[in-house]
Amino acid sequence: MATPLTLPGICWPLHASTGHLAVTTSHITGHFRAGRGQDAIVLCDLLPAGKFRNGAARHWCRTHQCYWGTQADLADQQAGQPMRCRQHASPMGYVLYPDLFDPMQFHAATLRLGTDGLLQLRARADDGGALFSRDLPALAIDCRALPGLFPPDVVQLNVTPPAAQAFAAALQADAPLGCSDCARCGHPHLDLGSFALAPHRRHSCGHCGHDASHSPMAIVSTPLWRLRDLPQRITQCF
């Protein structure tokens, strides 16, 4: 296989119950056939994540949102393969060179999910009031100008199709929404799929893999909820 490329981009698993939106780098590394699609092979990003219930050490893959350290994983490594999670070859959704939106340069911004599945971003520039209008498959929101909204190591919030769809579905179902932060690393938790329709208190972290954080009450958690804390900049978010 060709050498993997490291490029500015957003990627997401096609099937997952958690996600990783508040990222500490704007780049992804993998194999890409085009500027966007659902066929990327993205390299694992593994980090220590405590132990399994049987006491065996485990790692968390931020890329594919799953643990490494099972007997099958160890056998794969002992056979000479690089350390990689069980989903390492799974195709992923991706967008390269995504639009980077800085909310602090605009006002009256609205972000909606269109019927075609695209994100509809509309905003007025602070300088001159020009209309900023984009229909996008995914969006990166610059967090460096938003102190206090997320941990200081977060550089951008990636609004992916699964995250947007889950948020819209939870709103439509009138589920109790919020944003639960990881008790270990402080990063925000994201519920996807059926978890976005079933409020719960225990949340697993897509950033570090810690699986024992609890919200005060049962909620559907998404970092997109925090964008509503910027009413002077973002007047509507879904």
mmCIF file of C-alpha atoms in Angstrom:
data_model
loop_
_atom_site.group_PDB
_atom_site.id
_atom_site.type_symbol
_atom_site.label_atom_id
_atom_site.label_comp_id
_atom_site.label_asym_id
_atom_site.label_seq_id
_atom_site.Cartn_x
_atom_site.Cartn_y
_atom_site.Cartn_z
ATOM 1 C CA MET A 1 0.000 0.000 0.000
ATOM 2 C CA ALA A 2 1.172 3.542 -0.733
ATOM 3 C CA THR A 3 2.634 5.733 1.987
ATOM 4 C CA PRO A 4 -0.143 7.322 4.073
ATOM 5 C CA LEU A 5 -0.663 11.059 3.739
ATOM 6 C CA THR A 6 -1.053 13.536 6.584
ATOM 7 C CA LEU A 7 -3.416 16.306 5.499
ATOM 8 C CA PRO A 8 -5.841 18.828 7.000
ATOM 9 C CA GLY A 9 -9.073 16.920 7.322
ATOM 10 C CA ILE A 10 -12.023 15.529 9.230
ATOM 11 C CA CYS A 11 -12.818 11.829 9.463
ATOM 12 C CA TRP A 12 -15.457 9.743 11.196
ATOM 13 C CA PRO A 13 -16.376 6.054 11.618
ATOM 14 C CA LEU A 14 -19.371 5.051 9.544
ATOM 15 C CA HIS A 15 -20.833 2.988 12.403
ATOM 16 C CA ALA A 16 -20.144 3.998 16.004
ATOM 17 C CA SER A 17 -22.010 4.840 19.199
ATOM 18 C CA THR A 18 -19.464 7.451 20.319
ATOM 19 C CA GLY A 19 -17.425 10.025 18.457
ATOM 20 C CA HIS A 20 -14.511 12.414 18.751
ATOM 21 C CA LEU A 21 -15.391 15.945 17.638
ATOM 22 C CA ALA A 22 -13.277 18.202 19.868
ATOM 23 C CA VAL A 23 -9.869 17.444 18.381
ATOM 24 C CA THR A 24 -6.347 18.524 19.280
ATOM 25 C CA THR A 25 -5.056 18.505 15.702
ATOM 26 C CA SER A 26 -6.514 19.641 12.403
ATOM 27 C CA HIS A 27 -4.767 16.844 10.458
ATOM 28 C CA ILE A 28 -5.574 13.208 9.727
ATOM 29 C CA THR A 29 -3.273 10.490 8.399
ATOM 30 C CA GLY A 30 -4.367 7.794 6.000
ATOM 31 C CA HIS A 31 -5.164 6.803 2.443
ATOM 32 C CA PHE A 32 -7.623 8.976 0.515
ATOM 33 C CA ARG A 33 -8.939 8.556 -3.022
ATOM 34 C CA ALA A 34 -10.527 11.992 -3.371
ATOM 35 C CA GLY A 35 -11.244 15.210 -1.518
ATOM 36 C CA ARG A 36 -14.119 13.604 0.334
ATOM 37 C CA GLY A 37 -15.927 10.293 0.507
ATOM 38 C CA GLN A 38 -16.644 7.234 2.614
ATOM 39 C CA ASP A 39 -13.734 5.035 1.602
ATOM 40 C CA ALA A 40 -10.758 6.405 3.538
ATOM 41 C CA ILE A 41 -8.437 4.074 5.422
ATOM 42 C CA VAL A 42 -7.241 6.186 8.337
ATOM 43 C CA LEU A 43 -4.411 5.175 10.642
ATOM 44 C CA CYS A 44 -5.143 4.256 14.243
ATOM 45 C CA ASP A 45 -4.441 6.791 16.981
ATOM 46 C CA LEU A 46 -3.907 4.593 20.045
ATOM 47 C CA LEU A 47 -3.252 5.645 23.625
ATOM 48 C CA PRO A 48 -3.253 3.819 26.997
ATOM 49 C CA ALA A 49 -6.753 3.595 28.484
ATOM 50 C CA GLY A 50 -6.521 1.693 31.753
ATOM 51 C CA LYS A 51 -7.481 -1.956 31.970
ATOM 52 C CA PHE A 52 -10.200 -4.364 30.949
ATOM 53 C CA ARG A 53 -12.318 -5.936 33.686
ATOM 54 C CA ASN A 54 -10.006 -8.963 33.710
ATOM 55 C CA GLY A 55 -7.050 -6.712 34.548
ATOM 56 C CA ALA A 56 -5.433 -6.790 31.096
ATOM 57 C CA ALA A 57 -4.038 -3.499 29.818
ATOM 58 C CA ARG A 58 -6.040 -1.802 27.107
ATOM 59 C CA HIS A 59 -5.620 1.061 24.664
ATOM 60 C CA TRP A 60 -8.188 3.331 23.045
ATOM 61 C CA CYS A 61 -8.248 4.155 19.340
ATOM 62 C CA ARG A 62 -9.443 7.716 18.836
ATOM 63 C CA THR A 63 -9.731 7.175 15.104
ATOM 64 C CA HIS A 64 -12.005 4.143 15.102
ATOM 65 C CA GLN A 65 -13.582 4.555 18.561
ATOM 66 C CA CYS A 66 -12.791 1.119 19.953
ATOM 67 C CA TYR A 67 -10.439 -0.576 22.416
ATOM 68 C CA TRP A 68 -7.272 -2.524 21.660
ATOM 69 C CA GLY A 69 -5.866 -5.265 23.865
ATOM 70 C CA THR A 70 -7.953 -8.395 23.330
ATOM 71 C CA GLN A 71 -6.365 -11.788 22.732
ATOM 72 C CA ALA A 72 -6.963 -11.335 19.005
ATOM 73 C CA ASP A 73 -5.218 -7.940 19.084
ATOM 74 C CA LEU A 74 -2.217 -9.374 20.920
ATOM 75 C CA ALA A 75 -1.996 -12.316 18.522
ATOM 76 C CA ASP A 76 -2.057 -9.911 15.578
ATOM 77 C CA GLN A 77 0.820 -7.935 17.080
ATOM 78 C CA GLN A 78 2.821 -11.061 17.902
ATOM 79 C CA ALA A 79 2.434 -12.138 14.277
ATOM 80 C CA GLY A 80 4.453 -9.089 13.280
ATOM 81 C CA GLN A 81 1.685 -6.625 12.523
ATOM 82 C CA PRO A 82 1.896 -3.045 13.808
ATOM 83 C CA MET A 83 -0.228 -2.156 16.803
ATOM 84 C CA ARG A 84 -3.661 -1.547 15.309
ATOM 85 C CA CYS A 85 -7.267 -1.818 16.462
ATOM 86 C CA ARG A 86 -9.758 -4.311 15.078
ATOM 87 C CA GLN A 87 -11.348 -1.606 12.905
ATOM 88 C CA HIS A 88 -8.080 -0.485 11.308
ATOM 89 C CA ALA A 89 -9.171 -1.523 7.809
ATOM 90 C CA SER A 90 -12.739 -0.211 8.058
ATOM 91 C CA PRO A 91 -13.628 2.503 5.521
ATOM 92 C CA MET A 92 -14.280 5.897 7.070
ATOM 93 C CA GLY A 93 -16.060 9.048 6.040
ATOM 94 C CA TYR A 94 -13.799 12.022 5.447
ATOM 95 C CA VAL A 95 -13.403 15.540 4.088
ATOM 96 C CA LEU A 96 -9.978 16.950 3.253
ATOM 97 C CA TYR A 97 -9.219 20.660 3.586
ATOM 98 C CA PRO A 98 -12.562 21.376 5.287
ATOM 99 C CA ASP A 99 -13.928 24.883 5.690
ATOM 100 C CA LEU A 100 -12.723 26.376 8.989
ATOM 101 C CA PHE A 101 -15.328 28.673 10.524
ATOM 102 C CA ASP A 102 -14.297 31.236 13.149
ATOM 103 C CA PRO A 103 -17.467 32.277 15.029
ATOM 104 C CA MET A 104 -15.703 35.317 16.481
ATOM 105 C CA GLN A 105 -15.545 36.942 13.040
ATOM 106 C CA PHE A 106 -19.282 36.612 12.395
ATOM 107 C CA HIS A 107 -22.644 37.220 14.028
ATOM 108 C CA ALA A 108 -26.217 35.995 13.511
ATOM 109 C CA ALA A 109 -24.838 32.613 12.451
ATOM 110 C CA THR A 110 -27.219 29.718 11.883
ATOM 111 C CA LEU A 111 -26.283 26.079 11.414
ATOM 112 C CA ARG A 112 -28.899 23.626 10.174
ATOM 113 C CA LEU A 113 -29.014 20.146 8.685
ATOM 114 C CA GLY A 114 -30.573 20.246 5.224
ATOM 115 C CA THR A 115 -32.849 17.590 3.785
ATOM 116 C CA ASP A 116 -29.994 16.644 1.447
ATOM 117 C CA GLY A 117 -27.777 15.830 4.441
ATOM 118 C CA LEU A 118 -25.559 18.884 4.007
ATOM 119 C CA LEU A 119 -24.830 21.376 6.759
ATOM 120 C CA GLN A 120 -26.292 24.784 5.953
ATOM 121 C CA LEU A 121 -24.135 27.533 7.456
ATOM 122 C CA ARG A 122 -25.259 31.153 7.173
ATOM 123 C CA ALA A 123 -23.626 34.106 8.948
ATOM 124 C CA ARG A 124 -22.945 37.830 8.719
ATOM 125 C CA ALA A 125 -19.376 39.080 8.812
ATOM 126 C CA ASP A 126 -18.575 41.533 11.609
ATOM 127 C CA ASP A 127 -16.517 43.542 9.140
ATOM 128 C CA GLY A 128 -19.031 44.973 6.669
ATOM 129 C CA GLY A 129 -21.901 42.546 7.281
ATOM 130 C CA ALA A 130 -21.356 40.474 4.135
ATOM 131 C CA LEU A 131 -23.339 37.238 4.002
ATOM 132 C CA PHE A 132 -21.320 34.057 4.491
ATOM 133 C CA SER A 133 -23.215 31.116 3.007
ATOM 134 C CA ARG A 134 -22.010 27.539 2.683
ATOM 135 C CA ASP A 135 -23.612 24.112 2.195
ATOM 136 C CA LEU A 136 -21.081 21.586 3.465
ATOM 137 C CA PRO A 137 -20.726 17.834 4.055
ATOM 138 C CA ALA A 138 -18.775 18.572 7.260
ATOM 139 C CA LEU A 139 -17.496 21.653 9.039
ATOM 140 C CA ALA A 140 -14.570 22.561 11.291
ATOM 141 C CA ILE A 141 -15.238 25.272 13.881
ATOM 142 C CA ASP A 142 -12.152 27.118 15.109
ATOM 143 C CA CYS A 143 -12.037 26.756 18.903
ATOM 144 C CA ARG A 144 -8.853 28.737 19.501
ATOM 145 C CA ALA A 145 -10.879 31.952 19.734
ATOM 146 C CA LEU A 146 -13.443 30.392 22.095
ATOM 147 C CA PRO A 147 -11.677 30.186 25.482
ATOM 148 C CA GLY A 148 -13.521 28.256 28.148
ATOM 149 C CA LEU A 149 -15.896 26.413 25.835
ATOM 150 C CA PHE A 150 -13.679 23.319 25.609
ATOM 151 C CA PRO A 151 -10.321 22.226 27.106
ATOM 152 C CA PRO A 152 -7.405 24.453 26.002
ATOM 153 C CA ASP A 153 -5.794 21.710 23.896
ATOM 154 C CA VAL A 154 -8.835 21.569 21.584
ATOM 155 C CA VAL A 155 -8.092 23.393 18.324
ATOM 156 C CA GLN A 156 -11.335 22.762 16.474
ATOM 157 C CA LEU A 157 -14.769 21.197 16.753
ATOM 158 C CA ASN A 158 -15.491 18.904 13.821
ATOM 159 C CA VAL A 159 -19.171 18.838 12.894
ATOM 160 C CA THR A 160 -19.492 15.488 11.123
ATOM 161 C CA PRO A 161 -22.561 14.023 9.385
ATOM 162 C CA PRO A 162 -23.190 11.411 12.138
ATOM 163 C CA ALA A 163 -22.928 14.087 14.847
ATOM 164 C CA ALA A 164 -25.278 16.441 13.006
ATOM 165 C CA GLN A 165 -27.792 13.674 12.330
ATOM 166 C CA ALA A 166 -27.696 12.483 15.947
ATOM 167 C CA PHE A 167 -28.196 16.018 17.278
ATOM 168 C CA ALA A 168 -31.107 16.659 14.920
ATOM 169 C CA ALA A 169 -32.709 13.322 15.853
ATOM 170 C CA ALA A 170 -32.364 14.003 19.588
ATOM 171 C CA LEU A 171 -33.922 17.443 19.178
ATOM 172 C CA GLN A 172 -36.811 16.018 17.179
ATOM 173 C CA ALA A 173 -37.374 13.326 19.819
ATOM 174 C CA ASP A 174 -37.319 15.993 22.550
ATOM 175 C CA ALA A 175 -34.580 14.076 24.372
ATOM 176 C CA PRO A 176 -32.900 15.845 27.312
ATOM 177 C CA LEU A 177 -29.686 17.252 25.852
ATOM 178 C CA GLY A 178 -26.470 18.471 27.388
ATOM 179 C CA CYS A 179 -22.724 18.071 27.175
ATOM 180 C CA SER A 180 -20.968 15.741 29.606
ATOM 181 C CA ASP A 181 -17.219 16.186 30.048
ATOM 182 C CA CYS A 182 -14.865 13.293 30.713
ATOM 183 C CA ALA A 183 -13.865 12.973 34.372
ATOM 184 C CA ARG A 184 -10.324 12.041 33.302
ATOM 185 C CA CYS A 185 -9.351 14.314 30.380
ATOM 186 C CA GLY A 186 -12.127 16.925 30.392
ATOM 187 C CA HIS A 187 -13.060 16.429 26.744
ATOM 188 C CA PRO A 188 -16.755 16.488 25.773
ATOM 189 C CA HIS A 189 -18.659 13.271 25.134
ATOM 190 C CA LEU A 190 -20.623 12.578 21.957
ATOM 191 C CA ASP A 191 -23.530 10.139 21.694
ATOM 192 C CA LEU A 192 -24.297 8.689 18.275
ATOM 193 C CA GLY A 193 -26.824 6.307 16.757
ATOM 194 C CA SER A 194 -29.275 4.731 19.184
ATOM 195 C CA PHE A 195 -27.405 6.295 22.121
ATOM 196 C CA ALA A 196 -28.534 9.707 20.856
ATOM 197 C CA LEU A 197 -32.141 8.669 21.475
ATOM 198 C CA ALA A 198 -31.682 6.969 24.859
ATOM 199 C CA PRO A 199 -30.714 9.394 27.661
ATOM 200 C CA HIS A 200 -28.189 7.919 30.107
ATOM 201 C CA ARG A 201 -25.841 8.990 32.900
ATOM 202 C CA ARG A 202 -22.720 6.926 32.203
ATOM 203 C CA HIS A 203 -20.630 8.149 29.290
ATOM 204 C CA SER A 204 -17.521 6.849 27.517
ATOM 205 C CA CYS A 205 -14.938 9.333 26.269
ATOM 206 C CA GLY A 206 -14.103 9.367 22.569
ATOM 207 C CA HIS A 207 -10.856 11.213 23.291
ATOM 208 C CA CYS A 208 -9.186 9.072 25.980
ATOM 209 C CA GLY A 209 -11.390 5.976 26.288
ATOM 210 C CA HIS A 210 -12.330 6.525 29.946
ATOM 211 C CA ASP A 211 -15.671 4.771 30.382
ATOM 212 C CA ALA A 212 -16.838 5.786 33.850
ATOM 213 C CA SER A 213 -17.871 9.433 33.662
ATOM 214 C CA HIS A 214 -21.357 10.249 34.911
ATOM 215 C CA SER A 215 -23.594 13.211 34.219
ATOM 216 C CA PRO A 216 -25.796 14.506 37.084
ATOM 217 C CA MET A 217 -28.888 13.319 35.221
ATOM 218 C CA ALA A 218 -29.669 11.127 32.237
ATOM 219 C CA ILE A 219 -28.966 13.058 29.037
ATOM 220 C CA VAL A 220 -27.953 12.694 25.428
ATOM 221 C CA SER A 221 -24.518 14.291 25.281
ATOM 222 C CA THR A 222 -23.090 16.254 22.368
ATOM 223 C CA PRO A 223 -20.477 19.026 22.214
ATOM 224 C CA LEU A 224 -22.697 20.733 19.630
ATOM 225 C CA TRP A 225 -24.924 21.713 22.552
ATOM 226 C CA ARG A 226 -22.151 24.043 23.761
ATOM 227 C CA LEU A 227 -22.476 26.146 20.617
ATOM 228 C CA ARG A 228 -25.703 27.428 22.123
ATOM 229 C CA ASP A 229 -23.547 29.149 24.754
ATOM 230 C CA LEU A 230 -22.584 31.676 22.064
ATOM 231 C CA PRO A 231 -25.941 33.434 21.480
ATOM 232 C CA GLN A 232 -24.214 36.662 20.462
ATOM 233 C CA ARG A 233 -22.505 34.744 17.646
ATOM 234 C CA ILE A 234 -24.616 31.684 16.838
ATOM 235 C CA THR A 235 -28.332 32.422 16.962
ATOM 236 C CA GLN A 236 -29.501 28.970 15.877
ATOM 237 C CA CYS A 237 -27.816 25.582 15.986
ATOM 238 C CA PHE A 238 -30.085 22.947 14.439
#
